[in-house]
mmCIF file of C-alpha atoms in Angstrom:
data_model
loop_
_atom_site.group_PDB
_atom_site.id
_atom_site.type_symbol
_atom_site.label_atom_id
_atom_site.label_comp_id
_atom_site.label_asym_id
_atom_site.label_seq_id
_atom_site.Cartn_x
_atom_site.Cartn_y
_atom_site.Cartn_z
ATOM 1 C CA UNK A 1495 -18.982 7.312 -36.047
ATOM 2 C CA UNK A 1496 -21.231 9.485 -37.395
ATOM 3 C CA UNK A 1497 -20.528 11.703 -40.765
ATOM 4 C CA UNK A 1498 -19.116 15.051 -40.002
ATOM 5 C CA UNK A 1499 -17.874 13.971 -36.180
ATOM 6 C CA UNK A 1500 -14.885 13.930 -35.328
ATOM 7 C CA UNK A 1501 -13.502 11.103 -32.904
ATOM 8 C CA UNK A 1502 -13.477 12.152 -29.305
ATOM 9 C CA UNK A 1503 -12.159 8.638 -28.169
ATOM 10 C CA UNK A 1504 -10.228 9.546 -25.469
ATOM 11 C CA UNK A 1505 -6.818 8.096 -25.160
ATOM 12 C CA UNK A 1506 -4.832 6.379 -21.442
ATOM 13 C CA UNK A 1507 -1.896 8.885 -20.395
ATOM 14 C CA UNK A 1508 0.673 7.486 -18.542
ATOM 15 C CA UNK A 1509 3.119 9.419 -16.802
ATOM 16 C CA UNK A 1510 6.288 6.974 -15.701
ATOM 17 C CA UNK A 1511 9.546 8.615 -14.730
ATOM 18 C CA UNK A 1512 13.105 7.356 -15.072
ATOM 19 C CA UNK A 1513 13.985 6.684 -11.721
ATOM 20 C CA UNK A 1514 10.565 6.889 -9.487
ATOM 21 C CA UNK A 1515 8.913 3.922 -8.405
ATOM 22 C CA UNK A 1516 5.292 5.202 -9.593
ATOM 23 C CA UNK A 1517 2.847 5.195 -12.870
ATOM 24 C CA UNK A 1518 0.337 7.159 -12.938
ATOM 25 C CA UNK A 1519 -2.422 6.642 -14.904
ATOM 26 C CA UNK A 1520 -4.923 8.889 -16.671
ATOM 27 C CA UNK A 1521 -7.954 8.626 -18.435
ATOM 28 C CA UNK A 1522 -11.094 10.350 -19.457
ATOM 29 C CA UNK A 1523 -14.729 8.302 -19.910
ATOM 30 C CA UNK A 1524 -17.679 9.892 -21.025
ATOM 31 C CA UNK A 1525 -19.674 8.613 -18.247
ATOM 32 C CA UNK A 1526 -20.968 9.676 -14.857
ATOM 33 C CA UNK A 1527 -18.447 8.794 -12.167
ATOM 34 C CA UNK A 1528 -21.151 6.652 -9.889
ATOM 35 C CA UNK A 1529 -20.707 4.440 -12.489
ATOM 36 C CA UNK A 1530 -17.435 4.560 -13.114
ATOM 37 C CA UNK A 1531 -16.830 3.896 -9.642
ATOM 38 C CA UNK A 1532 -19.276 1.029 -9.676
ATOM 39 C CA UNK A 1533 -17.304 -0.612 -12.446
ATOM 40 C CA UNK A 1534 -14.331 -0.829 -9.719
ATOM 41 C CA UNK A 1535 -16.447 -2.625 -7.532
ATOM 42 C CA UNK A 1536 -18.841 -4.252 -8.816
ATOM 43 C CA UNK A 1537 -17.603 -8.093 -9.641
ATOM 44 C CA UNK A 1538 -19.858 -8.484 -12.661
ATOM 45 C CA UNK A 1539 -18.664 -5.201 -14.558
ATOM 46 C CA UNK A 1540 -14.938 -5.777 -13.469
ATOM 47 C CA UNK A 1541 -15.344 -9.163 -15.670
ATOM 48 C CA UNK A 1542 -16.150 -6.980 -18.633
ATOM 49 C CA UNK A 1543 -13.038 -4.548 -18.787
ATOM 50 C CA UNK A 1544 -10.707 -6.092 -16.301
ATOM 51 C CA UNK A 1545 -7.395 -7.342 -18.309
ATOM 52 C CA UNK A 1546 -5.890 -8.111 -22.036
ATOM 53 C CA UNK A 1547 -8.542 -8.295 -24.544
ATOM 54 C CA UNK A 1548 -7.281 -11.811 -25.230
ATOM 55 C CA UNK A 1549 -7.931 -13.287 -21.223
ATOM 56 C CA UNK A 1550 -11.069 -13.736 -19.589
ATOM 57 C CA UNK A 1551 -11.508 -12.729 -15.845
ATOM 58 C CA UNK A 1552 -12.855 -14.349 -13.070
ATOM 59 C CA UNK A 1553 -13.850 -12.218 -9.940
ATOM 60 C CA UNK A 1554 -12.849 -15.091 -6.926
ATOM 61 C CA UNK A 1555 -13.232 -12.285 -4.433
ATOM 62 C CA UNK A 1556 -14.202 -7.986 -4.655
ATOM 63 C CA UNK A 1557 -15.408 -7.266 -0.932
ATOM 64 C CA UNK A 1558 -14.655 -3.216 -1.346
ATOM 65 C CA UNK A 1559 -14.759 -2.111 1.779
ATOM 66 C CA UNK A 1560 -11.652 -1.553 4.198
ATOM 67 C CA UNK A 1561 -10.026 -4.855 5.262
ATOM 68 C CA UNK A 1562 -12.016 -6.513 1.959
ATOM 69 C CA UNK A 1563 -10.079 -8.824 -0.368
ATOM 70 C CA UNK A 1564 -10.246 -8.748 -3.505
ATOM 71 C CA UNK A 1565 -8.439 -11.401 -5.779
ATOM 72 C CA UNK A 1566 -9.300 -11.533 -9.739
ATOM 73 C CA UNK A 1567 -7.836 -14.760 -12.197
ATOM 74 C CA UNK A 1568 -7.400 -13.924 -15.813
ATOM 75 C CA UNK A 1569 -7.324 -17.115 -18.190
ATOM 76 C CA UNK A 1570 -5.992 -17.539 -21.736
ATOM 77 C CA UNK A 1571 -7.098 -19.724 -24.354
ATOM 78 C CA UNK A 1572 -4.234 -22.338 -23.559
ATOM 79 C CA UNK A 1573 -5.174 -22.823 -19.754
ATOM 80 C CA UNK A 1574 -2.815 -20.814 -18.007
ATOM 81 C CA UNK A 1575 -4.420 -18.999 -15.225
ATOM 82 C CA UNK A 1576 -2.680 -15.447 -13.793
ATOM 83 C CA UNK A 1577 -4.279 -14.633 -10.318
ATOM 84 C CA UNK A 1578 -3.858 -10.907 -8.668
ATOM 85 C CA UNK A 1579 -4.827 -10.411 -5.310
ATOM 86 C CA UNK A 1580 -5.214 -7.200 -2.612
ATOM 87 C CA UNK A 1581 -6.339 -6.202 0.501
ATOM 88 C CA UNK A 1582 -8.624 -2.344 0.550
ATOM 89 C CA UNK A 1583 -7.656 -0.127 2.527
ATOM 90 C CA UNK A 1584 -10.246 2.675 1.661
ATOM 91 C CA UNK A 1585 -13.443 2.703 -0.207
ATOM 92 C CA UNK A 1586 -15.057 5.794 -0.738
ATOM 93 C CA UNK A 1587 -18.093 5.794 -2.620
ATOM 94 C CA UNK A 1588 -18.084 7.453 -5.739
ATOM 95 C CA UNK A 1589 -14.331 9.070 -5.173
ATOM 96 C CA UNK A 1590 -11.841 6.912 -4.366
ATOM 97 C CA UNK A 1591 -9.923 3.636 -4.006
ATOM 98 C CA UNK A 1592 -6.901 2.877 -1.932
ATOM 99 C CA UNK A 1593 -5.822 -0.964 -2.621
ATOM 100 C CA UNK A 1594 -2.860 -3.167 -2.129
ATOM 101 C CA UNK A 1595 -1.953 -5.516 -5.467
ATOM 102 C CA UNK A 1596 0.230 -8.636 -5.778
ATOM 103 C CA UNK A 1597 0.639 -10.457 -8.497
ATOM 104 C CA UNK A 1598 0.809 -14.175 -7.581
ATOM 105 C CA UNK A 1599 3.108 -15.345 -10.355
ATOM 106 C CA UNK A 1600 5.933 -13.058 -8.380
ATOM 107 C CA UNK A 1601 4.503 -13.471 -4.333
ATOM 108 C CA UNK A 1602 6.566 -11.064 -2.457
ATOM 109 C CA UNK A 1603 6.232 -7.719 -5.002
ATOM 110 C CA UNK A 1604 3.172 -5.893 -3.462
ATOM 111 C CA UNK A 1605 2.384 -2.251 -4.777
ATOM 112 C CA UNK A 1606 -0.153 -0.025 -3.179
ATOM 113 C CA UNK A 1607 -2.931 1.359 -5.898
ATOM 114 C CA UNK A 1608 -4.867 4.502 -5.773
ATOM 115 C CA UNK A 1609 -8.063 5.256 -7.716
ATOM 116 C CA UNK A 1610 -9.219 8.802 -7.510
ATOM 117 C CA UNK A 1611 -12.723 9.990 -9.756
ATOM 118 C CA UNK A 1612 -13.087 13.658 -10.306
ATOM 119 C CA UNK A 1613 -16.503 14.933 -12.239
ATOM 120 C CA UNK A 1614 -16.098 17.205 -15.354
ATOM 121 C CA UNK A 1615 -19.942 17.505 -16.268
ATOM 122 C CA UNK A 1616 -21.081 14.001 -17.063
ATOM 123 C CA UNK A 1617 -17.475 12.686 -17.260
ATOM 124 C CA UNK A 1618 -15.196 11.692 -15.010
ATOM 125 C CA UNK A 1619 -11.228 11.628 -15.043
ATOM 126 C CA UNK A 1620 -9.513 8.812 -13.568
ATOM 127 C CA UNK A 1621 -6.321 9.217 -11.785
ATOM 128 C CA UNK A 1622 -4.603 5.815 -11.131
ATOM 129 C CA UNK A 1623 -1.532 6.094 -9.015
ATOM 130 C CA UNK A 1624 0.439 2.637 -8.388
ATOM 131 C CA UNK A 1625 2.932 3.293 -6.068
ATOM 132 C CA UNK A 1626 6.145 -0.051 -5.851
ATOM 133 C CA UNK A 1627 8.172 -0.988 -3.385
ATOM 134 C CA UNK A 1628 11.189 -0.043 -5.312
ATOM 135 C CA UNK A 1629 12.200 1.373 -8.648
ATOM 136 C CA UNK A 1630 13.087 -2.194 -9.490
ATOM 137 C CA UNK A 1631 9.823 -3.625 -8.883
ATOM 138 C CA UNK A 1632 8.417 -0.358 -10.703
ATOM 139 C CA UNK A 1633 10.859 -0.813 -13.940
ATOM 140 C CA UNK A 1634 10.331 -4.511 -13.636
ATOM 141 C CA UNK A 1635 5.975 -4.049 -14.041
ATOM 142 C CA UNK A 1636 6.525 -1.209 -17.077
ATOM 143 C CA UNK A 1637 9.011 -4.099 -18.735
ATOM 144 C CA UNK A 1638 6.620 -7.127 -18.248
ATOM 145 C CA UNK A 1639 4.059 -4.935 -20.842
ATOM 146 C CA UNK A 1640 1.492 -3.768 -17.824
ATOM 147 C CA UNK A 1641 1.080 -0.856 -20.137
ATOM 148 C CA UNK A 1642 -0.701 -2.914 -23.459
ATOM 149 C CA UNK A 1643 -2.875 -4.571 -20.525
ATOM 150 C CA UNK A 1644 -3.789 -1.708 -19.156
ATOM 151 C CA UNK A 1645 -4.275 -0.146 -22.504
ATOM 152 C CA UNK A 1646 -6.923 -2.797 -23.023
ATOM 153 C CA UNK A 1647 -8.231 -2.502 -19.189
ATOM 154 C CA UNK A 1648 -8.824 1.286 -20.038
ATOM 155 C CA UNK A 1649 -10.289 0.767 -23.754
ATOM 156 C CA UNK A 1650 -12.931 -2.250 -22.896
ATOM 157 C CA UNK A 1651 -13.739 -0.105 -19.848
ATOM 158 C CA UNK A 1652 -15.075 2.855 -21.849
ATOM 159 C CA UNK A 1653 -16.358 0.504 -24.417
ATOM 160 C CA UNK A 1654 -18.596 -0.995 -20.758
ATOM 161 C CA UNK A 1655 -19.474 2.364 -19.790
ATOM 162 C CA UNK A 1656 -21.159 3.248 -23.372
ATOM 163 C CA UNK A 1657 -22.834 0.398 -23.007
ATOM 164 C CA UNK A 1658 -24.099 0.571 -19.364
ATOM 165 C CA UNK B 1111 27.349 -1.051 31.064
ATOM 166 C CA UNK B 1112 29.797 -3.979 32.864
ATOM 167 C CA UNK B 1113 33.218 -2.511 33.211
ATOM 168 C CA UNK B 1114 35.254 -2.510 29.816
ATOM 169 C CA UNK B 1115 32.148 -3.581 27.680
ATOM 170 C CA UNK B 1116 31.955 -1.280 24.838
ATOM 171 C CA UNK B 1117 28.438 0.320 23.943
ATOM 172 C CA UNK B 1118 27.045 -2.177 21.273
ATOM 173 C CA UNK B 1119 23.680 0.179 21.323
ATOM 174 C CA UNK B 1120 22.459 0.289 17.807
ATOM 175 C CA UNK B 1121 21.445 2.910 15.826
ATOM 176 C CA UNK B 1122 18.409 3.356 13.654
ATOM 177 C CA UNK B 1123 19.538 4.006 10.033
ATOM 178 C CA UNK B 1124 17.653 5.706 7.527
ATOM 179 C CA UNK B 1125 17.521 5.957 3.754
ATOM 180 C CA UNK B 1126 15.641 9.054 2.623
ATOM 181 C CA UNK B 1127 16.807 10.007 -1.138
ATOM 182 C CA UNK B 1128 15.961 13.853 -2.578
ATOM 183 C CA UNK B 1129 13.402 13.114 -5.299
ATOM 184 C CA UNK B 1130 11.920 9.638 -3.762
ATOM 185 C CA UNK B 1131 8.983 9.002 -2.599
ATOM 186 C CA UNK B 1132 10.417 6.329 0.157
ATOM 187 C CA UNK B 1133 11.843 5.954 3.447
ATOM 188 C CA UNK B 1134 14.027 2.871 4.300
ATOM 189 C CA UNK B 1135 14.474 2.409 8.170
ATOM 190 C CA UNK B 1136 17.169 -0.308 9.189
ATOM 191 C CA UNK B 1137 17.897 -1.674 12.933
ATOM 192 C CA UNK B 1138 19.850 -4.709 14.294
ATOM 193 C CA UNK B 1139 18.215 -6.173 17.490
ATOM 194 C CA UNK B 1140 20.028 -8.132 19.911
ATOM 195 C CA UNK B 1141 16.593 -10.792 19.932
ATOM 196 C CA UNK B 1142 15.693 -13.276 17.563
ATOM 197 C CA UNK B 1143 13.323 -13.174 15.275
ATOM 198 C CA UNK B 1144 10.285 -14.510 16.258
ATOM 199 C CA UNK B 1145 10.154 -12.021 19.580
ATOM 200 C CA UNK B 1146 10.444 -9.282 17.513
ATOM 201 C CA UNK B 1147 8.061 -10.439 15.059
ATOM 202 C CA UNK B 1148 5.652 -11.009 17.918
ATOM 203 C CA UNK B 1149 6.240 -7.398 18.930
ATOM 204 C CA UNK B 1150 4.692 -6.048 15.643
ATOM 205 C CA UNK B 1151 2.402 -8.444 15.801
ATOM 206 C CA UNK B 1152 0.592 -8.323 19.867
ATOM 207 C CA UNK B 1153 -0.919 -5.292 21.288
ATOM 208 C CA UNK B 1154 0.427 -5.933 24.533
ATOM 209 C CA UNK B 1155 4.063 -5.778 22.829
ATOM 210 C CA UNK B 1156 3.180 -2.625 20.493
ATOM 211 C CA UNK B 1157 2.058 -0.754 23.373
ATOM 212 C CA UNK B 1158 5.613 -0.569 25.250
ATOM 213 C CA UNK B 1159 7.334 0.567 22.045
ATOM 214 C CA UNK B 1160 5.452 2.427 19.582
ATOM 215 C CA UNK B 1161 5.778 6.166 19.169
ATOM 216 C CA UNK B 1162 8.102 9.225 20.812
ATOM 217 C CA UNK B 1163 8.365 8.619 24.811
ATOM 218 C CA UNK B 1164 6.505 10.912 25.915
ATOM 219 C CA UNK B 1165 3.089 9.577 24.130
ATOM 220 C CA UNK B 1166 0.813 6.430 25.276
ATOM 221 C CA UNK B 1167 0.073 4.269 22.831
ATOM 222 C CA UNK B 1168 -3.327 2.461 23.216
ATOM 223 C CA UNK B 1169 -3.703 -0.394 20.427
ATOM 224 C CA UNK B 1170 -7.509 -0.389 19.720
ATOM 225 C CA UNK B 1171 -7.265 -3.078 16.727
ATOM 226 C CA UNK B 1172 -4.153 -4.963 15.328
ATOM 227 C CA UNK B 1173 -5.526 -7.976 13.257
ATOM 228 C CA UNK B 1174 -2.716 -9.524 12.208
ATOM 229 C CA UNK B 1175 -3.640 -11.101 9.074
ATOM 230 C CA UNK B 1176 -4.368 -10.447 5.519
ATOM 231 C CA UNK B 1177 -7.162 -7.996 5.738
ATOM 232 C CA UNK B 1178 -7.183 -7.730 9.190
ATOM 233 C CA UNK B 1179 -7.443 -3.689 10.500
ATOM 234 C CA UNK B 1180 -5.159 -2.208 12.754
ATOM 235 C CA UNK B 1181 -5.402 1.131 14.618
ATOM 236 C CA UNK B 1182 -3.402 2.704 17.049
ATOM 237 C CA UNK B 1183 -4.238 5.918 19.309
ATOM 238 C CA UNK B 1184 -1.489 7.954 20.743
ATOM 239 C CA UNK B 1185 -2.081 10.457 23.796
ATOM 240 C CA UNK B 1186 -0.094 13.031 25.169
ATOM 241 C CA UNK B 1187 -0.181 14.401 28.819
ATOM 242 C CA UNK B 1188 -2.281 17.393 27.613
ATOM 243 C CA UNK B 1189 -5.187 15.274 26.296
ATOM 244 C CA UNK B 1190 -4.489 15.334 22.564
ATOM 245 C CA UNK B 1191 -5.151 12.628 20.684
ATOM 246 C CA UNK B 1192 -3.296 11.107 17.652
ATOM 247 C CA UNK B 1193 -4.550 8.297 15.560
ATOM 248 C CA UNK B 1194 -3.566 6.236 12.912
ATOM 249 C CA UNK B 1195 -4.796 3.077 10.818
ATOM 250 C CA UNK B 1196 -5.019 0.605 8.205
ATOM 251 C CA UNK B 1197 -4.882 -2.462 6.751
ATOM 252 C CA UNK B 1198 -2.701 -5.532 6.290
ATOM 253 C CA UNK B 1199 -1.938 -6.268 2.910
ATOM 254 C CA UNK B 1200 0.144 -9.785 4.188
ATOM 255 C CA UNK B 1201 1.674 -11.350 7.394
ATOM 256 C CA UNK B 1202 3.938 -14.212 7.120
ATOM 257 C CA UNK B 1203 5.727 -14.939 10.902
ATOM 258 C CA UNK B 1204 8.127 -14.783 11.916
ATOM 259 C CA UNK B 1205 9.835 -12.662 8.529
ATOM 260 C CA UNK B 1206 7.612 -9.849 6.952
ATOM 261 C CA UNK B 1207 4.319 -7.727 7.247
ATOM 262 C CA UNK B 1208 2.803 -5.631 4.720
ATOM 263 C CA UNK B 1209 0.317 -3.055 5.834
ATOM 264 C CA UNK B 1210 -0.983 0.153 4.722
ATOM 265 C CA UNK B 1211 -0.880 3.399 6.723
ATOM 266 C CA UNK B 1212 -2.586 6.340 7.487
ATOM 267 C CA UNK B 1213 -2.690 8.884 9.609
ATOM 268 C CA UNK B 1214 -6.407 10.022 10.835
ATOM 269 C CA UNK B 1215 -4.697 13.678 11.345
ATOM 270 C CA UNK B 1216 -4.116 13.744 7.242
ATOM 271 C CA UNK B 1217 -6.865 11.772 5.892
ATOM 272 C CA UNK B 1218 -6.569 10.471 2.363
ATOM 273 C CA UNK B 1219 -2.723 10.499 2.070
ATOM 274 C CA UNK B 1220 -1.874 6.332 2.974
ATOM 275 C CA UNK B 1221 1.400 5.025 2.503
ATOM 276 C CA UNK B 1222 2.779 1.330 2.539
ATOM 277 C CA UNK B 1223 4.960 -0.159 4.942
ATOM 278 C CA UNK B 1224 7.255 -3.551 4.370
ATOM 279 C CA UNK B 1225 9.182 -4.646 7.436
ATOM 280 C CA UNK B 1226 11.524 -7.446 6.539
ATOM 281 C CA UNK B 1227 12.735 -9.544 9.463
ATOM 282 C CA UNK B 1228 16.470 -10.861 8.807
ATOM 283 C CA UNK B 1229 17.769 -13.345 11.140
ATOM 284 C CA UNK B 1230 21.643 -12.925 12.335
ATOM 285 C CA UNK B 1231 22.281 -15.368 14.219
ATOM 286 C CA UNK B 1232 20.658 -14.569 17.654
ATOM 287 C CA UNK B 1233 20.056 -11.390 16.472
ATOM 288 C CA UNK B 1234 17.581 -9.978 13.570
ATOM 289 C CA UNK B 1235 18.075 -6.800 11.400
ATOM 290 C CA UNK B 1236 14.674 -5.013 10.698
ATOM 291 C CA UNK B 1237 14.315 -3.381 6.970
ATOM 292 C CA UNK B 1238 11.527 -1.142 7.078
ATOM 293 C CA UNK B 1239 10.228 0.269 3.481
ATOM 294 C CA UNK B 1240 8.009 3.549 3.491
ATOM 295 C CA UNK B 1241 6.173 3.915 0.444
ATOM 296 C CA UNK B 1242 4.116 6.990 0.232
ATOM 297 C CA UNK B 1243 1.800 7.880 -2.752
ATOM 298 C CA UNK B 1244 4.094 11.034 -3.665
ATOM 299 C CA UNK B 1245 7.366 12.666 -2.813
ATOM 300 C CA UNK B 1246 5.210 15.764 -1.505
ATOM 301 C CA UNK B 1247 3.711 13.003 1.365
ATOM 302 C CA UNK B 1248 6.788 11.776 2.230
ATOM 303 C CA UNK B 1249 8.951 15.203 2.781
ATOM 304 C CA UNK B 1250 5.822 15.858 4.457
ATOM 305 C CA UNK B 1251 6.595 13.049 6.285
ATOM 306 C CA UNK B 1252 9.771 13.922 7.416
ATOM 307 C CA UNK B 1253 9.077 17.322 7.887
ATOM 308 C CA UNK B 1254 6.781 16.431 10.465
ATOM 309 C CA UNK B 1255 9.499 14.798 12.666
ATOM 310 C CA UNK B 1256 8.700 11.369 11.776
ATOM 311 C CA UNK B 1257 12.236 10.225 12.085
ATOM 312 C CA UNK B 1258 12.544 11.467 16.058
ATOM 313 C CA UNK B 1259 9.248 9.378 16.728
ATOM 314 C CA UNK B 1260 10.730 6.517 14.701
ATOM 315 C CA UNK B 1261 14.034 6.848 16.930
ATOM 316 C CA UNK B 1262 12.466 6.721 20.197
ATOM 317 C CA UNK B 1263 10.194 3.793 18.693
ATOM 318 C CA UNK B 1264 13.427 1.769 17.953
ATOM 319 C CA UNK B 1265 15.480 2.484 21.075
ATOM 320 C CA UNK B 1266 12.123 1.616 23.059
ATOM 321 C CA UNK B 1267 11.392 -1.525 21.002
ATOM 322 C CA UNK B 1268 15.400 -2.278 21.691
ATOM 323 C CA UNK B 1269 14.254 -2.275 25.267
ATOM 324 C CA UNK B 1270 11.433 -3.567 25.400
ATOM 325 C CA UNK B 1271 13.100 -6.776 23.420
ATOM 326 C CA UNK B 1272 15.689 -6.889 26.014
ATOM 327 C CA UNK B 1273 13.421 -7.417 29.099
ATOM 328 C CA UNK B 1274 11.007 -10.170 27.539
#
């Protein structure tokens, strides 16, 4: 940083009611949103942010347009693989997002993800709704530590987009 | 009705909580499983049943796999058109379907429907989950009149089961 600045790193919100079976996710990058949007769909820049700091990820499959798949595998240093897997139903290029996600270590628990970019200047705020088929399933996702990963998702993503 | 038979007609049920952002739909069928799986599944089946009685449903695409599109269009005798879409997340005959929803009337707000397939016996109870991306869509939802259209879908499905 330099001397006499003061540290604009932004930080993830997360709103995550008692009760509701949504998170919503918030967070400011200082880039353009084309590119934001192209690092949700693009397979090579989803490999840079996607995912714990600690895991690598694989992009099997990112075809975002409606009816694409898309199925990532994250990796450890131990071996053990942890595959996620969706269907889009909307692409809309550079705004928006509408995906299914399943996690295929629990088949059977599918939530429905939206991505929406809005421009402030040459920013962009994303808005990351996840929407569960139950408050179980919701409770259950916030319990397993989804927000640490997605902590690191949202950090190595604006560490990508200052790079880009 | 044969003489002394008591009505055994079914009723749709429905779970719709102040605050939620879902809407459970239950209904026994007096068919097994696999026909009424098949009548989520072929147009030619979807046609006779989907939507308030006094609409024609034409299926234009129902894709019954993971990825596959659907879309539906909906006339009325005045010429108005209603259409909706979207994608399947998952399909696994004869028990459960996951698909996103939208209606083309209300672009951008998609919800997420489960229907769960129970066999009893010779019969099967349908579990229908509505997940919408806020509570806003879904009293919009049933503001709308969603759950009369949803009633004459399931009485008309009910008969549409008994005749095959």
């Amino acid at each position: 940083m330099e001397k006499g600045a003061t540290s604009t790193m932004a930080k993830t919100e997360y709103v995550i009611e008692p009760g509701q079976q949504m998170i919503t996710v918030t967070r400011v990058f200082d880039a353009p949103r084309e590119l934001v949007f192209k690092a949700f769909t693009h397979p090579k820049m989803v490999e840079q942010w996607f995912g714990p700091r600690e895991y690598t990820t694989t992009v099997d499959k990112l075809d975002a347009r409606p009816g694409g798949l898309w199925r990532f595998v994250q990796r450890d240093g131990k071996g053990n693989e942890f595959a996620f897997h969706g269907v889009h139903h909307d692409v809309v290029a550079p705004e928006y997002v509408v995906a299914t996600f399943e996690f295929e270590g629990m088949p059977g628990h599918v939530l429905m993800q939206t991505v929406n970019l809005e421009p402030l200047g040459n920013k962009t705020r994303l808005v990351e709704h996840m929407v569960f088929q139950s408050v179980m399933d919701r409770d259950g996702m916030v319990a397993s530590g989804m927000q640490r990963g997605s902590d690191d998702s949202m950090d190595r993503l604006a560490e990508v987009l200052a790079k880009a």
